[in-house]
Amino acid sequence: MRYNQYIVYGQQLYKQNCSNCHQEDGTGLGKVIPPLVQADYMLNELGRTACIIKYGLEGEIEVNGTDYNQIMPAHDDLTALEIAQIITYIGNSWGNEAGYISVKETESYLDSCRVY
Amino acid sequence: MTARFKLPFFLALLSTLILSACSGSQTNEEASSSLPYLGRHEYVEKTVDNQTKVDTLYHQVADFQFVDQDSSLVTPSTFEGKIYIADFFFTSCPTICPVMKTQMLRVYETYKGNEQVAFLSHTIDPEYDTVALLHDYAERLGVSSNQWHFVTGEKEDIYDIGLNSYMVTAMEDEEEPGGFIHSGAFILVDKDRHIRGMYDGTDKDKVDLLIKHIDMLLKENNKNREEA
């Protein structure tokens, strides 16, 4: 039940905050902006994904064997609940199967990266 | 912006709106109709053989000189005999740019290798978007520099040509995410540097219409060529 709710709200938040860059279908933009579809970088470490959404990212990363080097802006205004909903949505769309990610889990992820 | 500039700009915008409203109704009879000329028209009286004639001068893109991702000079002669599509963006843009570039890529793929169609993307953040950065960006998009020019230049020149030639907004604004405000428009320019259409580059349906209109312009060009 909560999972379905997260998916619905997560999709809305994704459209507002993420889809301009990562595109509505999660395919990204060439080698400029990485895809989220079956993206190892995202799926292997969802905690890191939560931190990147909240605090942004700078520097080179490798996603599915391709290097990307584009600044991702921080989304400091998003709450832990909203980030949990976004990760649940992107973690379970386009063939991704990460399952339900709770707000508690997300809070502890965010606590761990607050230092930087 | 001084008050002196406001009125003509408003008129240009108004005529754009009116003309685009007209072109909207044209879609039913697309095959037979031709694309409008956007911007302010000027009428010039001429006397030929004692007869007074009125010539219409259409709004035209002014002369420009920018540098592209290969450090090549880009001027109107780069687009001689070609249709081109212009837009304004910056590589570090966190808002509408990526979605615009996705749509522009779709147009590019449609006319890839067609020597009559070119693309001109102006950075509005020339201090950050150096030639090297634009080169990297174009390469990461996987596009050919012969057909798609990513240009930089003097900031004033870029803002000026945006406002006065292409009739779009492109300027710095601290309030905006990324520090710039810019229109998401794709501007369709014919081989005589007249603006023949403006399309919301973030809207897939509008970009579909742009592709249709490029086809119409190509037909117009080929017809003129045969007649000449």
Short mmCIF file of N, CA and C in Angstrom, two decimals, chain A residues 27-115:
data_model
loop_
_atom_site.label_atom_id
_atom_site.label_comp_id
_atom_site.label_asym_id
_atom_site.label_seq_id
_atom_site.Cartn_x
_atom_site.Cartn_y
_atom_site.Cartn_z
N THR A 27 16.27 8.12 -19.59
CA THR A 27 17.37 7.77 -20.50
C THR A 27 18.53 8.76 -20.47
N GLY A 28 18.38 9.91 -19.76
CA GLY A 28 19.47 10.89 -19.71
C GLY A 28 19.67 11.60 -21.03
N LEU A 29 20.88 12.15 -21.24
CA LEU A 29 21.18 12.89 -22.47
C LEU A 29 22.57 12.53 -22.95
N GLY A 30 22.64 11.76 -24.02
CA GLY A 30 23.93 11.36 -24.60
C GLY A 30 24.91 10.93 -23.54
N LYS A 31 26.15 11.44 -23.67
CA LYS A 31 27.14 11.16 -22.63
C LYS A 31 27.28 12.39 -21.72
N VAL A 32 26.27 13.24 -21.73
CA VAL A 32 26.29 14.43 -20.88
C VAL A 32 25.63 14.12 -19.53
N ILE A 33 24.42 13.59 -19.60
CA ILE A 33 23.69 13.29 -18.38
C ILE A 33 23.38 11.79 -18.32
N PRO A 34 23.80 11.13 -17.23
CA PRO A 34 23.68 9.67 -17.18
C PRO A 34 22.23 9.19 -17.13
N PRO A 35 21.99 7.99 -17.66
CA PRO A 35 20.65 7.40 -17.58
C PRO A 35 20.40 6.86 -16.18
N LEU A 36 19.13 6.65 -15.87
CA LEU A 36 18.77 5.97 -14.62
C LEU A 36 18.26 4.56 -14.93
N VAL A 37 17.95 4.33 -16.20
CA VAL A 37 17.45 3.03 -16.64
C VAL A 37 18.56 1.98 -16.44
N GLN A 38 18.28 1.00 -15.60
CA GLN A 38 19.25 -0.09 -15.37
C GLN A 38 20.65 0.44 -15.06
N ALA A 39 20.70 1.54 -14.30
CA ALA A 39 21.97 2.19 -14.04
C ALA A 39 22.67 1.57 -12.83
N ASP A 40 23.81 0.91 -13.10
CA ASP A 40 24.51 0.23 -12.00
C ASP A 40 24.92 1.20 -10.89
N TYR A 41 25.41 2.37 -11.29
CA TYR A 41 25.89 3.36 -10.32
C TYR A 41 24.81 3.70 -9.30
N MET A 42 23.58 3.85 -9.79
CA MET A 42 22.47 4.19 -8.90
C MET A 42 22.01 2.98 -8.10
N LEU A 43 21.79 1.86 -8.79
CA LEU A 43 21.15 0.71 -8.15
C LEU A 43 22.08 0.01 -7.14
N ASN A 44 23.40 0.07 -7.39
CA ASN A 44 24.32 -0.61 -6.48
C ASN A 44 24.41 0.07 -5.12
N GLU A 45 24.17 1.36 -5.10
CA GLU A 45 24.27 2.09 -3.82
C GLU A 45 23.17 3.13 -3.71
N LEU A 46 22.01 2.69 -3.25
CA LEU A 46 20.88 3.62 -3.18
C LEU A 46 21.11 4.71 -2.13
N GLY A 47 21.92 4.40 -1.11
CA GLY A 47 22.24 5.40 -0.09
C GLY A 47 22.98 6.58 -0.69
N ARG A 48 23.94 6.24 -1.55
CA ARG A 48 24.69 7.29 -2.24
C ARG A 48 23.75 8.11 -3.11
N THR A 49 22.79 7.42 -3.77
CA THR A 49 21.81 8.11 -4.62
C THR A 49 21.03 9.13 -3.80
N ALA A 50 20.59 8.74 -2.60
CA ALA A 50 19.85 9.65 -1.72
C ALA A 50 20.69 10.88 -1.42
N CYS A 51 21.96 10.67 -1.11
CA CYS A 51 22.87 11.78 -0.78
C CYS A 51 23.06 12.70 -1.98
N ILE A 52 23.19 12.11 -3.18
CA ILE A 52 23.42 12.92 -4.38
C ILE A 52 22.19 13.79 -4.68
N ILE A 53 21.00 13.21 -4.49
CA ILE A 53 19.78 14.00 -4.75
C ILE A 53 19.76 15.21 -3.81
N LYS A 54 20.06 14.97 -2.53
CA LYS A 54 19.99 16.05 -1.52
C LYS A 54 21.12 17.07 -1.70
N TYR A 55 22.34 16.57 -1.87
CA TYR A 55 23.49 17.47 -1.79
C TYR A 55 24.19 17.73 -3.13
N GLY A 56 23.74 17.09 -4.19
CA GLY A 56 24.36 17.32 -5.49
C GLY A 56 25.63 16.51 -5.67
N LEU A 57 26.24 16.66 -6.85
CA LEU A 57 27.42 15.87 -7.17
C LEU A 57 28.32 16.63 -8.14
N GLU A 58 29.61 16.51 -7.92
CA GLU A 58 30.57 17.14 -8.83
C GLU A 58 31.67 16.13 -9.11
N GLY A 59 32.18 16.14 -10.33
CA GLY A 59 33.30 15.25 -10.67
C GLY A 59 32.86 14.09 -11.54
N GLU A 60 33.84 13.29 -11.95
CA GLU A 60 33.58 12.22 -12.91
C GLU A 60 32.99 10.99 -12.23
N ILE A 61 32.01 10.38 -12.86
CA ILE A 61 31.47 9.10 -12.38
C ILE A 61 31.34 8.16 -13.58
N GLU A 62 31.25 6.86 -13.28
CA GLU A 62 31.07 5.88 -14.35
C GLU A 62 29.73 5.19 -14.18
N VAL A 63 28.91 5.24 -15.22
CA VAL A 63 27.61 4.59 -15.19
C VAL A 63 27.53 3.62 -16.37
N ASN A 64 27.32 2.35 -16.07
CA ASN A 64 27.25 1.31 -17.11
C ASN A 64 28.41 1.40 -18.10
N GLY A 65 29.59 1.66 -17.58
CA GLY A 65 30.77 1.64 -18.43
C GLY A 65 31.07 2.93 -19.17
N THR A 66 30.23 3.97 -18.99
CA THR A 66 30.48 5.24 -19.65
C THR A 66 30.81 6.31 -18.61
N ASP A 67 31.80 7.15 -18.93
CA ASP A 67 32.16 8.24 -18.02
C ASP A 67 31.25 9.44 -18.23
N TYR A 68 30.83 10.03 -17.13
CA TYR A 68 30.04 11.27 -17.16
C TYR A 68 30.73 12.27 -16.28
N ASN A 69 30.66 13.54 -16.66
CA ASN A 69 31.29 14.56 -15.84
C ASN A 69 30.50 15.85 -15.93
N GLN A 70 29.34 15.84 -15.32
CA GLN A 70 28.46 17.00 -15.36
C GLN A 70 28.02 17.26 -13.93
N ILE A 71 28.02 18.52 -13.52
CA ILE A 71 27.58 18.84 -12.16
C ILE A 71 26.09 18.55 -12.01
N MET A 72 25.74 17.82 -10.93
CA MET A 72 24.32 17.69 -10.62
C MET A 72 24.01 18.64 -9.47
N PRO A 73 23.01 19.51 -9.64
CA PRO A 73 22.71 20.48 -8.58
C PRO A 73 22.10 19.81 -7.35
N ALA A 74 22.30 20.43 -6.18
CA ALA A 74 21.70 19.93 -4.94
C ALA A 74 20.20 20.22 -4.93
N HIS A 75 19.46 19.40 -4.19
CA HIS A 75 18.03 19.66 -3.99
C HIS A 75 17.77 19.70 -2.50
N ASP A 76 18.32 20.72 -1.90
CA ASP A 76 18.33 20.84 -0.45
C ASP A 76 16.93 20.98 0.12
N ASP A 77 16.01 21.44 -0.70
CA ASP A 77 14.65 21.67 -0.21
C ASP A 77 13.83 20.39 -0.11
N LEU A 78 14.31 19.29 -0.68
CA LEU A 78 13.55 18.04 -0.62
C LEU A 78 13.73 17.40 0.77
N THR A 79 12.61 16.91 1.32
CA THR A 79 12.66 16.25 2.63
C THR A 79 13.05 14.78 2.46
N ALA A 80 13.38 14.13 3.57
CA ALA A 80 13.73 12.70 3.53
C ALA A 80 12.58 11.89 2.95
N LEU A 81 11.36 12.25 3.32
CA LEU A 81 10.19 11.53 2.80
C LEU A 81 10.13 11.66 1.28
N GLU A 82 10.31 12.89 0.79
CA GLU A 82 10.23 13.11 -0.67
C GLU A 82 11.34 12.35 -1.39
N ILE A 83 12.53 12.34 -0.80
CA ILE A 83 13.64 11.61 -1.43
C ILE A 83 13.35 10.11 -1.42
N ALA A 84 12.76 9.61 -0.32
CA ALA A 84 12.38 8.19 -0.26
C ALA A 84 11.40 7.85 -1.38
N GLN A 85 10.47 8.77 -1.62
CA GLN A 85 9.46 8.54 -2.67
C GLN A 85 10.11 8.56 -4.05
N ILE A 86 11.04 9.50 -4.25
CA ILE A 86 11.72 9.58 -5.56
C ILE A 86 12.55 8.31 -5.79
N ILE A 87 13.31 7.89 -4.77
CA ILE A 87 14.15 6.70 -4.96
C ILE A 87 13.29 5.45 -5.18
N THR A 88 12.19 5.39 -4.46
CA THR A 88 11.30 4.24 -4.67
C THR A 88 10.77 4.24 -6.11
N TYR A 89 10.45 5.44 -6.60
CA TYR A 89 9.96 5.53 -7.98
C TYR A 89 11.04 5.17 -9.01
N ILE A 90 12.19 5.84 -8.92
CA ILE A 90 13.22 5.57 -9.95
C ILE A 90 13.85 4.20 -9.77
N GLY A 91 13.81 3.70 -8.52
CA GLY A 91 14.38 2.38 -8.26
C GLY A 91 13.50 1.24 -8.77
N ASN A 92 12.25 1.59 -9.16
CA ASN A 92 11.32 0.54 -9.60
C ASN A 92 10.65 0.87 -10.93
N SER A 93 11.27 1.75 -11.70
CA SER A 93 10.73 2.07 -13.02
C SER A 93 11.70 1.60 -14.08
N TRP A 94 11.26 1.58 -15.30
CA TRP A 94 12.10 1.28 -16.48
C TRP A 94 12.89 -0.02 -16.30
N GLY A 95 12.24 -1.00 -15.68
CA GLY A 95 12.91 -2.29 -15.51
C GLY A 95 13.78 -2.38 -14.26
N ASN A 96 13.91 -1.28 -13.52
CA ASN A 96 14.65 -1.35 -12.26
C ASN A 96 13.81 -2.05 -11.20
N GLU A 97 14.46 -2.82 -10.33
CA GLU A 97 13.71 -3.55 -9.30
C GLU A 97 14.40 -3.44 -7.94
N ALA A 98 14.39 -2.25 -7.39
CA ALA A 98 15.07 -2.05 -6.10
C ALA A 98 14.15 -2.26 -4.91
N GLY A 99 12.84 -2.34 -5.16
CA GLY A 99 11.89 -2.52 -4.06
C GLY A 99 11.60 -1.22 -3.34
N TYR A 100 10.88 -1.35 -2.23
CA TYR A 100 10.42 -0.19 -1.47
C TYR A 100 11.53 0.37 -0.59
N ILE A 101 11.76 1.65 -0.65
CA ILE A 101 12.77 2.28 0.20
C ILE A 101 12.06 3.22 1.17
N SER A 102 12.14 2.93 2.46
CA SER A 102 11.34 3.65 3.45
C SER A 102 11.98 4.99 3.78
N VAL A 103 11.17 5.83 4.45
CA VAL A 103 11.68 7.14 4.86
C VAL A 103 12.74 6.96 5.95
N LYS A 104 12.56 5.93 6.84
CA LYS A 104 13.55 5.65 7.91
C LYS A 104 14.92 5.35 7.29
N GLU A 105 14.88 4.45 6.31
CA GLU A 105 16.11 4.06 5.62
C GLU A 105 16.78 5.30 5.00
N THR A 106 15.95 6.10 4.35
CA THR A 106 16.47 7.30 3.68
C THR A 106 17.08 8.27 4.68
N GLU A 107 16.41 8.42 5.83
CA GLU A 107 16.95 9.30 6.87
C GLU A 107 18.33 8.86 7.32
N SER A 108 18.49 7.56 7.49
CA SER A 108 19.81 7.10 7.95
C SER A 108 20.88 7.26 6.87
N TYR A 109 20.45 7.07 5.59
CA TYR A 109 21.38 7.34 4.48
C TYR A 109 21.83 8.80 4.54
N LEU A 110 20.85 9.71 4.69
CA LEU A 110 21.15 11.14 4.66
C LEU A 110 22.00 11.56 5.86
N ASP A 111 21.77 10.91 6.99
CA ASP A 111 22.60 11.19 8.17
C ASP A 111 24.06 10.86 7.89
N SER A 112 24.26 9.76 7.18
CA SER A 112 25.62 9.29 6.95
C SER A 112 26.42 10.21 6.02
N CYS A 113 25.73 10.99 5.19
CA CYS A 113 26.47 11.83 4.24
C CYS A 113 26.42 13.30 4.60
N ARG A 114 25.83 13.60 5.75
CA ARG A 114 25.69 15.00 6.13
C ARG A 114 27.05 15.70 6.24
N VAL A 115 28.09 14.90 6.54
CA VAL A 115 29.43 15.50 6.73
C VAL A 115 29.92 16.24 5.50
#
